[in-house]
mmCIF file of C-alpha atoms and ligand atoms in Angstrom:
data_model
loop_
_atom_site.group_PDB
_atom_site.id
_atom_site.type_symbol
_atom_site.label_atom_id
_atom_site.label_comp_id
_atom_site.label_asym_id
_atom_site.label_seq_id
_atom_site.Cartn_x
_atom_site.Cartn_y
_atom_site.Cartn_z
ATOM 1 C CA UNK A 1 0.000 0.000 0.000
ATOM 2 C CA UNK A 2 1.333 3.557 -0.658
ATOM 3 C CA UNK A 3 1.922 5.587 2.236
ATOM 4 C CA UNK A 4 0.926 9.280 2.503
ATOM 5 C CA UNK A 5 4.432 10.081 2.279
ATOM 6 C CA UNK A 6 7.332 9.730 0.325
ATOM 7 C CA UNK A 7 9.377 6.476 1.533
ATOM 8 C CA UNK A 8 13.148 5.512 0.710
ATOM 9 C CA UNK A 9 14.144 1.880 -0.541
ATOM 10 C CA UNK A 10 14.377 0.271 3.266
ATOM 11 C CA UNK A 11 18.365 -0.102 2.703
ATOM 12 C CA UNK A 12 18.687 3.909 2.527
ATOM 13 C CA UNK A 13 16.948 4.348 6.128
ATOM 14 C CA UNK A 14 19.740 1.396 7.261
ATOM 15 C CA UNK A 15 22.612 3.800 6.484
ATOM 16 C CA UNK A 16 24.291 5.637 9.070
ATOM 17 C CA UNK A 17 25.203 8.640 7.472
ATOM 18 C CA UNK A 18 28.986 9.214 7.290
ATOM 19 C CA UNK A 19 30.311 11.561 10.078
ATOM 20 C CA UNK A 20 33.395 13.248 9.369
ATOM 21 C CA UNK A 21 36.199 14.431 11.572
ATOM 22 C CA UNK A 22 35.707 17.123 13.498
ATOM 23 C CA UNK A 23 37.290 20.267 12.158
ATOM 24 C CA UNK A 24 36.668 22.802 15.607
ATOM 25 C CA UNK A 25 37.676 23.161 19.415
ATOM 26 C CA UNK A 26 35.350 25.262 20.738
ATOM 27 C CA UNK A 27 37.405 27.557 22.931
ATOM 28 C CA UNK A 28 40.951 26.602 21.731
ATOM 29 C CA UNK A 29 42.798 29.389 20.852
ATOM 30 C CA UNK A 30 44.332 27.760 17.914
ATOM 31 C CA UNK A 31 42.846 24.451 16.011
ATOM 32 C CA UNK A 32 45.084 21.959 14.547
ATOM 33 C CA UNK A 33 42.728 19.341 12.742
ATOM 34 C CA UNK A 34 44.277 15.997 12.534
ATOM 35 C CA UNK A 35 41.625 14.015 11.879
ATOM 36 C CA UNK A 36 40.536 13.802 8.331
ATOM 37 C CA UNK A 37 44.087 12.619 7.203
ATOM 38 C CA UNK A 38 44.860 15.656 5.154
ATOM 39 C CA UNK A 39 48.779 16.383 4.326
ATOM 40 C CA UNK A 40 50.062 19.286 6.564
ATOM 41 C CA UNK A 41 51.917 20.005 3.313
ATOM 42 C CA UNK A 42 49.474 21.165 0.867
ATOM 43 C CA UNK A 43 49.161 20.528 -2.064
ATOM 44 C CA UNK A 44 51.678 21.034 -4.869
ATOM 45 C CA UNK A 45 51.549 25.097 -5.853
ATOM 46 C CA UNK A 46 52.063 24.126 -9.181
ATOM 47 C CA UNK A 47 48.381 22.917 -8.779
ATOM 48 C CA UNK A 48 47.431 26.267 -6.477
ATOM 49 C CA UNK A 49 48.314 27.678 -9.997
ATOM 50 C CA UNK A 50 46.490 25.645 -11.918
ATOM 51 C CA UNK A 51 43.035 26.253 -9.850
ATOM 52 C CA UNK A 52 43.779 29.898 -10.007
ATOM 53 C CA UNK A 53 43.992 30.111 -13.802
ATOM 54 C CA UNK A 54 40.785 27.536 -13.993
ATOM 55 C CA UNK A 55 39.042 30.936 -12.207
ATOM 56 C CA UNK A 56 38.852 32.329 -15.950
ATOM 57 C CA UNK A 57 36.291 30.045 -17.325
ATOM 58 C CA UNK A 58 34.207 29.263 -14.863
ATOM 59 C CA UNK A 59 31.271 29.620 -17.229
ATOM 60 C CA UNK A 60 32.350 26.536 -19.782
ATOM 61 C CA UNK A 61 30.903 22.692 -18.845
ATOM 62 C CA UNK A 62 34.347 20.547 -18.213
ATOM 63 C CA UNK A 63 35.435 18.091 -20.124
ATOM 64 C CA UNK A 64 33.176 15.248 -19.131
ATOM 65 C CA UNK A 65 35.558 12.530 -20.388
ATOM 66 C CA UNK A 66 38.495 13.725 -18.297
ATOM 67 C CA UNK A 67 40.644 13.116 -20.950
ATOM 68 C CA UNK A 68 43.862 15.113 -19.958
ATOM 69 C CA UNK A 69 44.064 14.094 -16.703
ATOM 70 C CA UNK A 70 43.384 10.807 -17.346
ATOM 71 C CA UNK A 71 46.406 10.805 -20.382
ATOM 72 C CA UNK A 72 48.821 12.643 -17.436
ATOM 73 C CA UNK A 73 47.770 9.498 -14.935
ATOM 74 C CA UNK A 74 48.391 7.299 -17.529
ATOM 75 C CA UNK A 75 51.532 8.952 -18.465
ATOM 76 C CA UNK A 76 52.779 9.097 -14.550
ATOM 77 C CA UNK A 77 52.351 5.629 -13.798
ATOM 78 C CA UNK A 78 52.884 3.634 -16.751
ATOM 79 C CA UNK A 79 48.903 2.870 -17.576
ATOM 80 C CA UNK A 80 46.402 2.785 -20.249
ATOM 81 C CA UNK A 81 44.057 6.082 -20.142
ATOM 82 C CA UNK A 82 41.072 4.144 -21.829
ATOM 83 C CA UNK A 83 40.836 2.046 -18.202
ATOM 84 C CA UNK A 84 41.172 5.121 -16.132
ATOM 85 C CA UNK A 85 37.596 6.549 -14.370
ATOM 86 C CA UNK A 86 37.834 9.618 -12.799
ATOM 87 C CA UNK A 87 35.613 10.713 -10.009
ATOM 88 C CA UNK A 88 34.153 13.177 -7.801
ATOM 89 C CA UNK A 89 36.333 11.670 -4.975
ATOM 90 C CA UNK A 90 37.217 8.278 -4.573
ATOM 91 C CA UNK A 91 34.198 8.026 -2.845
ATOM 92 C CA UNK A 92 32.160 8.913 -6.243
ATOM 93 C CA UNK A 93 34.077 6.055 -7.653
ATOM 94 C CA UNK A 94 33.124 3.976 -5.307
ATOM 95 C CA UNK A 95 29.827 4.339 -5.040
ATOM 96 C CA UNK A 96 29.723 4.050 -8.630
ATOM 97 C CA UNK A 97 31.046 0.668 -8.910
ATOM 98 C CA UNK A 98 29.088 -0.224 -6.381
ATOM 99 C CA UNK A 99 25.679 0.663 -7.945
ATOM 100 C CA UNK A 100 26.601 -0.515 -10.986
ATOM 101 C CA UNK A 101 27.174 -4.457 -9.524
ATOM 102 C CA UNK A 102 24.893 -4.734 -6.541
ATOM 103 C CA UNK A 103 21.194 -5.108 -6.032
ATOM 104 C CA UNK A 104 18.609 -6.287 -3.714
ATOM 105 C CA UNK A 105 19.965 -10.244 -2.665
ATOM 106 C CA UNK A 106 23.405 -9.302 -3.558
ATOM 107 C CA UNK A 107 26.051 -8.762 -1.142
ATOM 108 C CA UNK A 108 29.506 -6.611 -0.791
ATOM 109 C CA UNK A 109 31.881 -7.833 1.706
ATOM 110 C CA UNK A 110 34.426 -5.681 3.511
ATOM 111 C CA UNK A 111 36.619 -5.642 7.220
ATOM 112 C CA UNK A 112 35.602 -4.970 10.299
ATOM 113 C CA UNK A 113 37.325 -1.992 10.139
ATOM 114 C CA UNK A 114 37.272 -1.274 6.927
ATOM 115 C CA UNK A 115 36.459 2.371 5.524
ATOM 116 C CA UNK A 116 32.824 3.325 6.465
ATOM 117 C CA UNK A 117 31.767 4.360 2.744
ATOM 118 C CA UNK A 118 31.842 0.757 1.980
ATOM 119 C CA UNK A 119 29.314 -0.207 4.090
ATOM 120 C CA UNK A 120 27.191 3.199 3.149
ATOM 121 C CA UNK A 121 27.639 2.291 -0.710
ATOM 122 C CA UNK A 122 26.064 -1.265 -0.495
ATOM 123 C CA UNK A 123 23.534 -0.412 1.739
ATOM 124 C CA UNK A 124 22.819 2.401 -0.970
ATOM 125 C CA UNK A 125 22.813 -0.085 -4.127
ATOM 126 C CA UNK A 126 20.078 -1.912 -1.816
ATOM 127 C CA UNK A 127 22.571 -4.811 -1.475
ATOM 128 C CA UNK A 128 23.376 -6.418 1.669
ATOM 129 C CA UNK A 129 26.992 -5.541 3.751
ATOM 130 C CA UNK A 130 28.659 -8.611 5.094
ATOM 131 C CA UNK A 131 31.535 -7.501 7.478
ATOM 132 C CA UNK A 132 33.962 -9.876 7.779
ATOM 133 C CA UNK A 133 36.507 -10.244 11.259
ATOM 134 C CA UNK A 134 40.025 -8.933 10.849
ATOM 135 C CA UNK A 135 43.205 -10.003 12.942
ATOM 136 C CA UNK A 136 45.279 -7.971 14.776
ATOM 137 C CA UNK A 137 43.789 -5.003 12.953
ATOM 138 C CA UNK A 138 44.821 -6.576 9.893
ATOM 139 C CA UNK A 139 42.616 -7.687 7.009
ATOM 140 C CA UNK A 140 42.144 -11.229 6.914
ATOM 141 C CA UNK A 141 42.308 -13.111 3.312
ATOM 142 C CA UNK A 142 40.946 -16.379 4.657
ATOM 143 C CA UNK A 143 38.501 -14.806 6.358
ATOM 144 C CA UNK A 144 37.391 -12.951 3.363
ATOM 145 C CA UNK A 145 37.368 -15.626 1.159
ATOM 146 C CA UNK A 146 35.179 -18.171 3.948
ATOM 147 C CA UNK A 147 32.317 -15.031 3.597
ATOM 148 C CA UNK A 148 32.178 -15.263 -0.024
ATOM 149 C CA UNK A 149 29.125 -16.493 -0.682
ATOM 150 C CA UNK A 150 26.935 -17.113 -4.881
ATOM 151 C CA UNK A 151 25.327 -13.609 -3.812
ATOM 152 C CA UNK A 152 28.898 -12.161 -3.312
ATOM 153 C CA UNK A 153 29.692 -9.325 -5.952
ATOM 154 C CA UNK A 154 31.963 -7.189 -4.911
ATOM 155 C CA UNK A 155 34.705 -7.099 -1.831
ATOM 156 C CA UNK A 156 36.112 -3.736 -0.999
ATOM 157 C CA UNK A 157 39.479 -3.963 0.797
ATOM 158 C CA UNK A 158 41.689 -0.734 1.491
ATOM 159 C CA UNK A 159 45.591 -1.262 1.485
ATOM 160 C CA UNK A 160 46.559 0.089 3.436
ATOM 161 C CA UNK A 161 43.244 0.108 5.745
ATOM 162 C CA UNK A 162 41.658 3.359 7.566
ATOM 163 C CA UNK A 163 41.404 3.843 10.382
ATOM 164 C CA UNK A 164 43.878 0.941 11.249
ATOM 165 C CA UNK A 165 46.926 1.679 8.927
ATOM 166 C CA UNK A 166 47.969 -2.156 8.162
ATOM 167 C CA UNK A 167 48.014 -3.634 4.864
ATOM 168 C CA UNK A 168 48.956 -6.686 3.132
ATOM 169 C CA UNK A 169 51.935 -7.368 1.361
ATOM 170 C CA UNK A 170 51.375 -8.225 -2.452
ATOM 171 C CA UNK A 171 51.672 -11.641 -1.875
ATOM 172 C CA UNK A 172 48.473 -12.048 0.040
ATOM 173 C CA UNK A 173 46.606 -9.498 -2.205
ATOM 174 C CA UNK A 174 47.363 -11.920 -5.285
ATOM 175 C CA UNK A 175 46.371 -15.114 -2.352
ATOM 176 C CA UNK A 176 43.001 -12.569 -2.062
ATOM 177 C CA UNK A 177 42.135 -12.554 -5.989
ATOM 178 C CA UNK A 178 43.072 -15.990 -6.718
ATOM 179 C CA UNK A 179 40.730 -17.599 -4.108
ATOM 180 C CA UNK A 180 37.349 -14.919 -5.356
ATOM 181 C CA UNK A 181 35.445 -16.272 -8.051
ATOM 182 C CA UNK A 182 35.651 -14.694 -11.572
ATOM 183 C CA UNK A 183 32.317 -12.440 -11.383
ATOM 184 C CA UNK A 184 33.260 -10.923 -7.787
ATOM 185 C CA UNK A 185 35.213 -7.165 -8.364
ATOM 186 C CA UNK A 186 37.865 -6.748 -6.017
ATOM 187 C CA UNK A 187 38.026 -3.012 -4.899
ATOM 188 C CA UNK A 188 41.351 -2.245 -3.886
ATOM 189 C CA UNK A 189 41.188 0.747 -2.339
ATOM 190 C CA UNK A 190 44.588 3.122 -2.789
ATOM 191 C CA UNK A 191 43.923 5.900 -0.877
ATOM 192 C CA UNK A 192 46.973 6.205 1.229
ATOM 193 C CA UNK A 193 48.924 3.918 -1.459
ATOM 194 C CA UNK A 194 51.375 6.662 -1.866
ATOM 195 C CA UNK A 195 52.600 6.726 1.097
ATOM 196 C CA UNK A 196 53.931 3.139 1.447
ATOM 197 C CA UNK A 197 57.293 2.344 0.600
ATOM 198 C CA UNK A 198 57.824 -1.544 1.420
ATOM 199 C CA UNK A 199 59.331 -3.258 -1.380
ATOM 200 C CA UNK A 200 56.498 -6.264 -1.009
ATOM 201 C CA UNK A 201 53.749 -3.687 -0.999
ATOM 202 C CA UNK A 202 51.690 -3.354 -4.365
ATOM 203 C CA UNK A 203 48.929 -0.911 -5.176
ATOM 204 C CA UNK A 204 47.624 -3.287 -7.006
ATOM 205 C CA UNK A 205 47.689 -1.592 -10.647
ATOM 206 C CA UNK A 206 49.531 -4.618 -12.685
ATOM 207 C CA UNK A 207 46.397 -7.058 -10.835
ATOM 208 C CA UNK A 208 43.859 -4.474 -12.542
ATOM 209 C CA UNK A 209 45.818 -4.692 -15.431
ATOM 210 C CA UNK A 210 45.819 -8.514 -15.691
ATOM 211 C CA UNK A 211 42.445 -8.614 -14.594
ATOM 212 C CA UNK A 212 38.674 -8.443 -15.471
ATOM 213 C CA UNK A 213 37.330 -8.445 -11.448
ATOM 214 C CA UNK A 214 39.923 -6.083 -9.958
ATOM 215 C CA UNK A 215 39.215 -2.232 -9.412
ATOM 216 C CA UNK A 216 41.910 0.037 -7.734
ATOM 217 C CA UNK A 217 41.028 3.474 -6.950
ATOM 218 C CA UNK A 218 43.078 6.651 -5.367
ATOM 219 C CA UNK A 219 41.861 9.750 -4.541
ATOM 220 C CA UNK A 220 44.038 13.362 -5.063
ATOM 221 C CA UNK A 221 42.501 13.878 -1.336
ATOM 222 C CA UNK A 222 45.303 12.444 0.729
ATOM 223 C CA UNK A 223 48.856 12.937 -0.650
ATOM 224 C CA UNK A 224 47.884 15.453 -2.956
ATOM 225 C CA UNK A 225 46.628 17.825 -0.803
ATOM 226 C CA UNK A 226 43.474 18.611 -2.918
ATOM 227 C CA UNK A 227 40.776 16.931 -0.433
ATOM 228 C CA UNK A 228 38.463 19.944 -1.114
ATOM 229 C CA UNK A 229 38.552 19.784 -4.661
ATOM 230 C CA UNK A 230 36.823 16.178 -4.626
ATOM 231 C CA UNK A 231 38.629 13.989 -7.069
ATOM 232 C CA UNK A 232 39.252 10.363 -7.510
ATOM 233 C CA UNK A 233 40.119 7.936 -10.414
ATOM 234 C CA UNK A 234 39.420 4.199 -10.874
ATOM 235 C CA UNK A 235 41.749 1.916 -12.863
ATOM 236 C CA UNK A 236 39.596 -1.202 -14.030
ATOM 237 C CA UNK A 237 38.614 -3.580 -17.096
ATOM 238 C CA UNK A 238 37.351 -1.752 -20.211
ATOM 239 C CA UNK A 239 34.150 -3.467 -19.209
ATOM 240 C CA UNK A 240 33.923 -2.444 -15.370
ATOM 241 C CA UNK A 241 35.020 1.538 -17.189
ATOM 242 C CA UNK A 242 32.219 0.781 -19.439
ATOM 243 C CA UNK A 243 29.341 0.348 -16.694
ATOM 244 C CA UNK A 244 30.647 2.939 -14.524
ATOM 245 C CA UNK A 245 30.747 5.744 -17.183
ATOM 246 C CA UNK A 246 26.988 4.984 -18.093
ATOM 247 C CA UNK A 247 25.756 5.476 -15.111
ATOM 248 C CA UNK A 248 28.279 8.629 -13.830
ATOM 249 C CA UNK A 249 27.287 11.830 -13.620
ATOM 250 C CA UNK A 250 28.357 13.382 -17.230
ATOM 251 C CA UNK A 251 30.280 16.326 -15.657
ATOM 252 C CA UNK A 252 31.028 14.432 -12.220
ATOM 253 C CA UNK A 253 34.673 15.973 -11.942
ATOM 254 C CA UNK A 254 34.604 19.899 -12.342
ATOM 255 C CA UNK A 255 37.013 21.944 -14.389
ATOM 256 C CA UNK A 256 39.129 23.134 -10.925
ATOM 257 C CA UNK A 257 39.722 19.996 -10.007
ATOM 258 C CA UNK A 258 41.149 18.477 -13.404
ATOM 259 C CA UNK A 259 43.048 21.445 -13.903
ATOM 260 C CA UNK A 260 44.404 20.757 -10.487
ATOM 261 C CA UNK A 261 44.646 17.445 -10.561
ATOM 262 C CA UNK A 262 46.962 17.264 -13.729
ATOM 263 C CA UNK A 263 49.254 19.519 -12.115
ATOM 264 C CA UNK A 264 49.564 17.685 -9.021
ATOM 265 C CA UNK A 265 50.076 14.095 -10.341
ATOM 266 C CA UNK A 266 53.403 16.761 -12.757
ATOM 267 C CA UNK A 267 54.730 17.558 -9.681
ATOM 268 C CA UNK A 268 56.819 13.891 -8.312
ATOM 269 C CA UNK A 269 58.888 16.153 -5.873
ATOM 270 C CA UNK A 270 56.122 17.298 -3.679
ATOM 271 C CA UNK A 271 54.863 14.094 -3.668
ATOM 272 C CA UNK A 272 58.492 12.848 -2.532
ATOM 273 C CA UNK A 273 58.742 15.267 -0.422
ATOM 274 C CA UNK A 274 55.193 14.630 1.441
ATOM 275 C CA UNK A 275 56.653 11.281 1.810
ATOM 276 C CA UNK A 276 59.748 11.865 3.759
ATOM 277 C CA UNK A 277 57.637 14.305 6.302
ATOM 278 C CA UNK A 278 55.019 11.295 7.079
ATOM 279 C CA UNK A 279 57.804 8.774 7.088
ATOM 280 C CA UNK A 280 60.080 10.905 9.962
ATOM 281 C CA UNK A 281 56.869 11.779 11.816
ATOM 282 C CA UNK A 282 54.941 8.731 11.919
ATOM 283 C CA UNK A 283 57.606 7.160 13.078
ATOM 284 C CA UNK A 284 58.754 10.295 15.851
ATOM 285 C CA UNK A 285 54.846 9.844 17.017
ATOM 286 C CA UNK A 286 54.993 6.146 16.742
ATOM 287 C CA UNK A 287 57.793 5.686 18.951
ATOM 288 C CA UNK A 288 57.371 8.907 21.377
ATOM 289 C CA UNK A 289 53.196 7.661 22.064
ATOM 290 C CA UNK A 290 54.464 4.180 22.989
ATOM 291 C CA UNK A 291 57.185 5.513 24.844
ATOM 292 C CA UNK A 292 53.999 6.831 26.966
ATOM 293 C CA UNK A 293 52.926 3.161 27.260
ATOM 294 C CA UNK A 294 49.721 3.618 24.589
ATOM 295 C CA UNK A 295 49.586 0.740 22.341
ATOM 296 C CA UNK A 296 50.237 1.917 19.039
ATOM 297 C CA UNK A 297 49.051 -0.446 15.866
ATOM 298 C CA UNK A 298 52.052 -0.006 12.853
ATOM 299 C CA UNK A 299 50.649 2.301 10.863
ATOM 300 C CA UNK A 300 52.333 2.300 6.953
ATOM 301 C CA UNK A 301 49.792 5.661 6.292
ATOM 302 C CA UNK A 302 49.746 8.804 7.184
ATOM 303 C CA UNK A 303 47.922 8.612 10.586
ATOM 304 C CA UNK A 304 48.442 6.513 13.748
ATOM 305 C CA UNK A 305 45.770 4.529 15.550
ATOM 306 C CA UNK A 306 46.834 4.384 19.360
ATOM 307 C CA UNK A 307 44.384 2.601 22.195
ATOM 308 C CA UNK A 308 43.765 3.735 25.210
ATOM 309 C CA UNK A 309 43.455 1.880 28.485
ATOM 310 C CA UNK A 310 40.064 0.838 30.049
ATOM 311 C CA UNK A 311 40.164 2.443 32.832
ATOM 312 C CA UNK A 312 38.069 5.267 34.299
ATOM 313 C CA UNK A 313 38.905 8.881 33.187
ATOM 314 C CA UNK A 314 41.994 7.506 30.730
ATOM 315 C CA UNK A 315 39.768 5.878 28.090
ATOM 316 C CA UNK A 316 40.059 7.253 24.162
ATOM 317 C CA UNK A 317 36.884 9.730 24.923
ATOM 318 C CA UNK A 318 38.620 11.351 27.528
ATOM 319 C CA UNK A 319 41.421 11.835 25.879
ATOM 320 C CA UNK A 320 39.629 13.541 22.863
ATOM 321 C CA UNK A 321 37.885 15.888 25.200
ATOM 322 C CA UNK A 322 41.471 16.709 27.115
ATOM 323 C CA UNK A 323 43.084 16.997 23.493
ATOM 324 C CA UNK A 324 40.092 19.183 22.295
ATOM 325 C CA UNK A 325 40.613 21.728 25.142
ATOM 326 C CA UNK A 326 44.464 22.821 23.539
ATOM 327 C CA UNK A 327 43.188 22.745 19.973
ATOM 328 C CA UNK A 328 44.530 19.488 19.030
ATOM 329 C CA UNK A 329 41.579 17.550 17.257
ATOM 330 C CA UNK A 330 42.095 13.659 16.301
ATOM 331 C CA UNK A 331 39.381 11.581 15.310
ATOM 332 C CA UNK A 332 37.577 9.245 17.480
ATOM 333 C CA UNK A 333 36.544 5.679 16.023
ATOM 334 C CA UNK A 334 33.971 4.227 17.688
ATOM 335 C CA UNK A 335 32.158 4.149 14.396
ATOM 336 C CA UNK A 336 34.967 1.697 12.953
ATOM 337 C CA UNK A 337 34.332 -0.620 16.024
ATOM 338 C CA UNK A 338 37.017 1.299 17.882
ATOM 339 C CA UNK A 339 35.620 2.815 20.727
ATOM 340 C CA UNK A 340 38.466 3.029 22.705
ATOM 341 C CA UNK A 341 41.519 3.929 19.876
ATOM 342 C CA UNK A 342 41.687 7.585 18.375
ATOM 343 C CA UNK A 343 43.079 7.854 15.073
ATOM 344 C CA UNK A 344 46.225 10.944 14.261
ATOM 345 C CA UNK A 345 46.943 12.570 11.095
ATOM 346 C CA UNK A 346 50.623 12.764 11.029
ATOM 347 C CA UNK A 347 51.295 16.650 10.662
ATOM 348 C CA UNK A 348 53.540 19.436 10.980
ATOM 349 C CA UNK A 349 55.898 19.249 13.451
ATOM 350 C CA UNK A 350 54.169 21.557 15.699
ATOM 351 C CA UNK A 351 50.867 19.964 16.091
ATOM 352 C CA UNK A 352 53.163 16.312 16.399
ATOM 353 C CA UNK A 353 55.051 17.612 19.433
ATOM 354 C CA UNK A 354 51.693 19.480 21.033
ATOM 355 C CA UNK A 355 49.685 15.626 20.909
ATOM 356 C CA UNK A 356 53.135 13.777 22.370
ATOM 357 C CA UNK A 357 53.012 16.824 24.740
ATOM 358 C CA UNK A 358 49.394 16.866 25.802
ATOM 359 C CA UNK A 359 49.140 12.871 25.710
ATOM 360 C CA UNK A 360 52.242 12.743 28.527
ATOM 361 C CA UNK A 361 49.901 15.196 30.662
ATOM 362 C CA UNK A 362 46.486 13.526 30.022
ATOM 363 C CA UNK A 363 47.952 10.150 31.213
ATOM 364 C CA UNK A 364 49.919 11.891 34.324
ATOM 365 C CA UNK A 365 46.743 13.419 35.317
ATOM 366 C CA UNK A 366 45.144 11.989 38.542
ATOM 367 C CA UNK A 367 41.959 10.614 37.557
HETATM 368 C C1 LIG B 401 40.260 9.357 2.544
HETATM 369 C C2 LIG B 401 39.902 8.044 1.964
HETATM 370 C C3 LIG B 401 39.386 7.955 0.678
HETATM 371 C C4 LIG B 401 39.333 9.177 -0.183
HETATM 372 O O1 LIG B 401 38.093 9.688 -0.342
HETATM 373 P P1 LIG B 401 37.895 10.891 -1.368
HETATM 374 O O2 LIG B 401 36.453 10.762 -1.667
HETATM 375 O O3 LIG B 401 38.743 10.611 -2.576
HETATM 376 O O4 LIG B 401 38.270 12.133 -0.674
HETATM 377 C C5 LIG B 401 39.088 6.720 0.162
HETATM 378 N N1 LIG B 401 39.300 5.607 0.880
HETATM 379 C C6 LIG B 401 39.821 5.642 2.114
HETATM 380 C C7 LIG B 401 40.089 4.380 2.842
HETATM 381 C C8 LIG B 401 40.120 6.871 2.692
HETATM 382 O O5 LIG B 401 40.604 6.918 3.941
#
């Protein structure tokens, strides 16, 4: 029967909608956000340019088909442009792929704590989220592959994960694809893929390559520095690029952002150099917050996820609200089955040495 009211599918009202980090301190005299993993670098000014000069024609439709910044990603990491997809975000992409595979019966299969957009795009294709156990913070291949089910279609796996920072050497990726069944897409998610410099990590490209079921996506949000910009790119099959661009918006990546966006991916020496800041400071916050006795997971991103003891007035929340009152703002991630971890941007070097700083005090503090 109709009601007397407009009514979502019943999978919309099951979303949680996303929350992001908190970007205030009310009171603080000065804010340093470090909770949205966004590069206390910037982004490249070669791209600060190119957005300025993008100011002149404001008035013209972009080019829908990306096709220069998809030829400069192609060009920067050895690719083919005609498998590229680029998005409003990763998160576009995502959500793309996702409504372009899943329906109602299907399912998409990700980590317990995996990236919450995962679970917000199934539930959004009307599909079904199965969340699968990790171990020690790590994603789990077996434990993916035991979940895969006839109504699997797609598993979404970030490498490395947020809010956890682990990820899986090559090896186990390759373990991962080998074991899913030819019509399941793997999503390897690249976000922080940049940033890791182990000789047995792979972003997974060549698999996508090689592949009909595997799509890798990055996002110019992290590394880049252009998080406000919104843009994201998708390497995949010519038949996975297919569905997606059907169904995309036709002008889903404004002109700003391409402009942007092909400067940025021009510039390798901010990117190297955004690299050796998060590599000295994640491991100076690493060792300093452990030195504090907080359990720090190895993080091979740009943030740290540190737990806090269960005991009264010392747990993660308390922290936060301690943290909060000198301006320092992390992100709590209770929603990502962590309620008692926060999660750190690695930043400049003041904001690292206020959070060592201000941790030392929270947990000298008599409860
Ligand atoms: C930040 C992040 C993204 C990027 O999202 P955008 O929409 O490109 O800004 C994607 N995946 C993960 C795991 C992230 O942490």
């Amino acid at each position: 029967m109709n009601s007397n009211r407009p009514v979502p599918r019943a999978s919309v009202m099951e979303i949680e909608a996303y929350v992001p980090g908190k970007s205030g301190a009310p009171g603080a005299v000065k804010v340093y956000k470090l909770s949205s993993n966004e590069t206390p670098l910037g982004p490249s000014p070669k791209a600060i340019a190119a957005f300025r000069e993008a100011a002149g024609s404001l008035e013209l439709y972009p080019d829908g088909s990306a096709e220069r910044l998809r030829a400069a990603i192609a060009a920067r990491h050895g690719l083919d442009s005609a498998r590229i997809v680029c998005g409003n975000g990763s998160d576009d992409v995502l959500h793309l792929v996702a409504s372009a595979y899943l329906g109602e019966g299907d399912e998409g299969v990700f980590t317990e704590h995996g990236f919450l957009v995962y679970r917000i795009a199934i539930l959004a294709a009307g599909a079904t989220p199965v969340v699968v156990p990790e171990k020690n913070y790590t994603t789990d291949v077996d434990a993916i592959l035991a979940a895969v089910t006839p109504r699997t279609k797609i598993v979404f796996v970030a490498n490395p994960n947020n809010p956890t920072g682990t990820w899986l050497p090559a090896s186990d990726v390759k373990r991962l694809h080998a074991g899913l069944p030819p019509h399941v897409i793997l999503v390897l998610d690249g976000a922080y893929a940049e940033y890791v410099t182990h000789a047995d990590y792979s972003n997974g490209l060549e698999l996508a390559s090689a592949h009909e079921n595997v799509v890798v996506t990055h996002t110019f949000s992290k590394i880049y520095g252009l998080a406000s910009l919104r843009l994201g790119w998708a390497y995949a099959s010519p038949a996975i690029c297919d569905a997606i661009n059907r169904i995309r918006g036709p002008f889903n990546v404004n002109g700003a952002a391409l402009e942007a966006g092909i400067a940025a991916v021009g510039d390798i020496a901010h990117v190297e150099a955004s690299i050796a800041h998060n590599d000295r400071w994640r491991v100076w916050l690493e060792t300093e917050i452990a030195k504090l006795g907080l359990e720090v997971t190895p993080s091979v991103g740009n943030f740290i996820l540190m737990h806090f003891p269960d005991a009264p007035g010392r747990r993660a929340v308390d922290a936060d609200a301690f943290l909060v009152k000198r301006g320092l703002v992390l992100r709590m991630v209770k929603a990502y089955g962590l309620p008692n971890a926060l999660r750190m941007t690695v930043g400049a070097e003041e904001p690292n040495r206020l959070v060592v700083q201000a941790l030392a005090d929270f947990l000298s503090e008599k409860a």
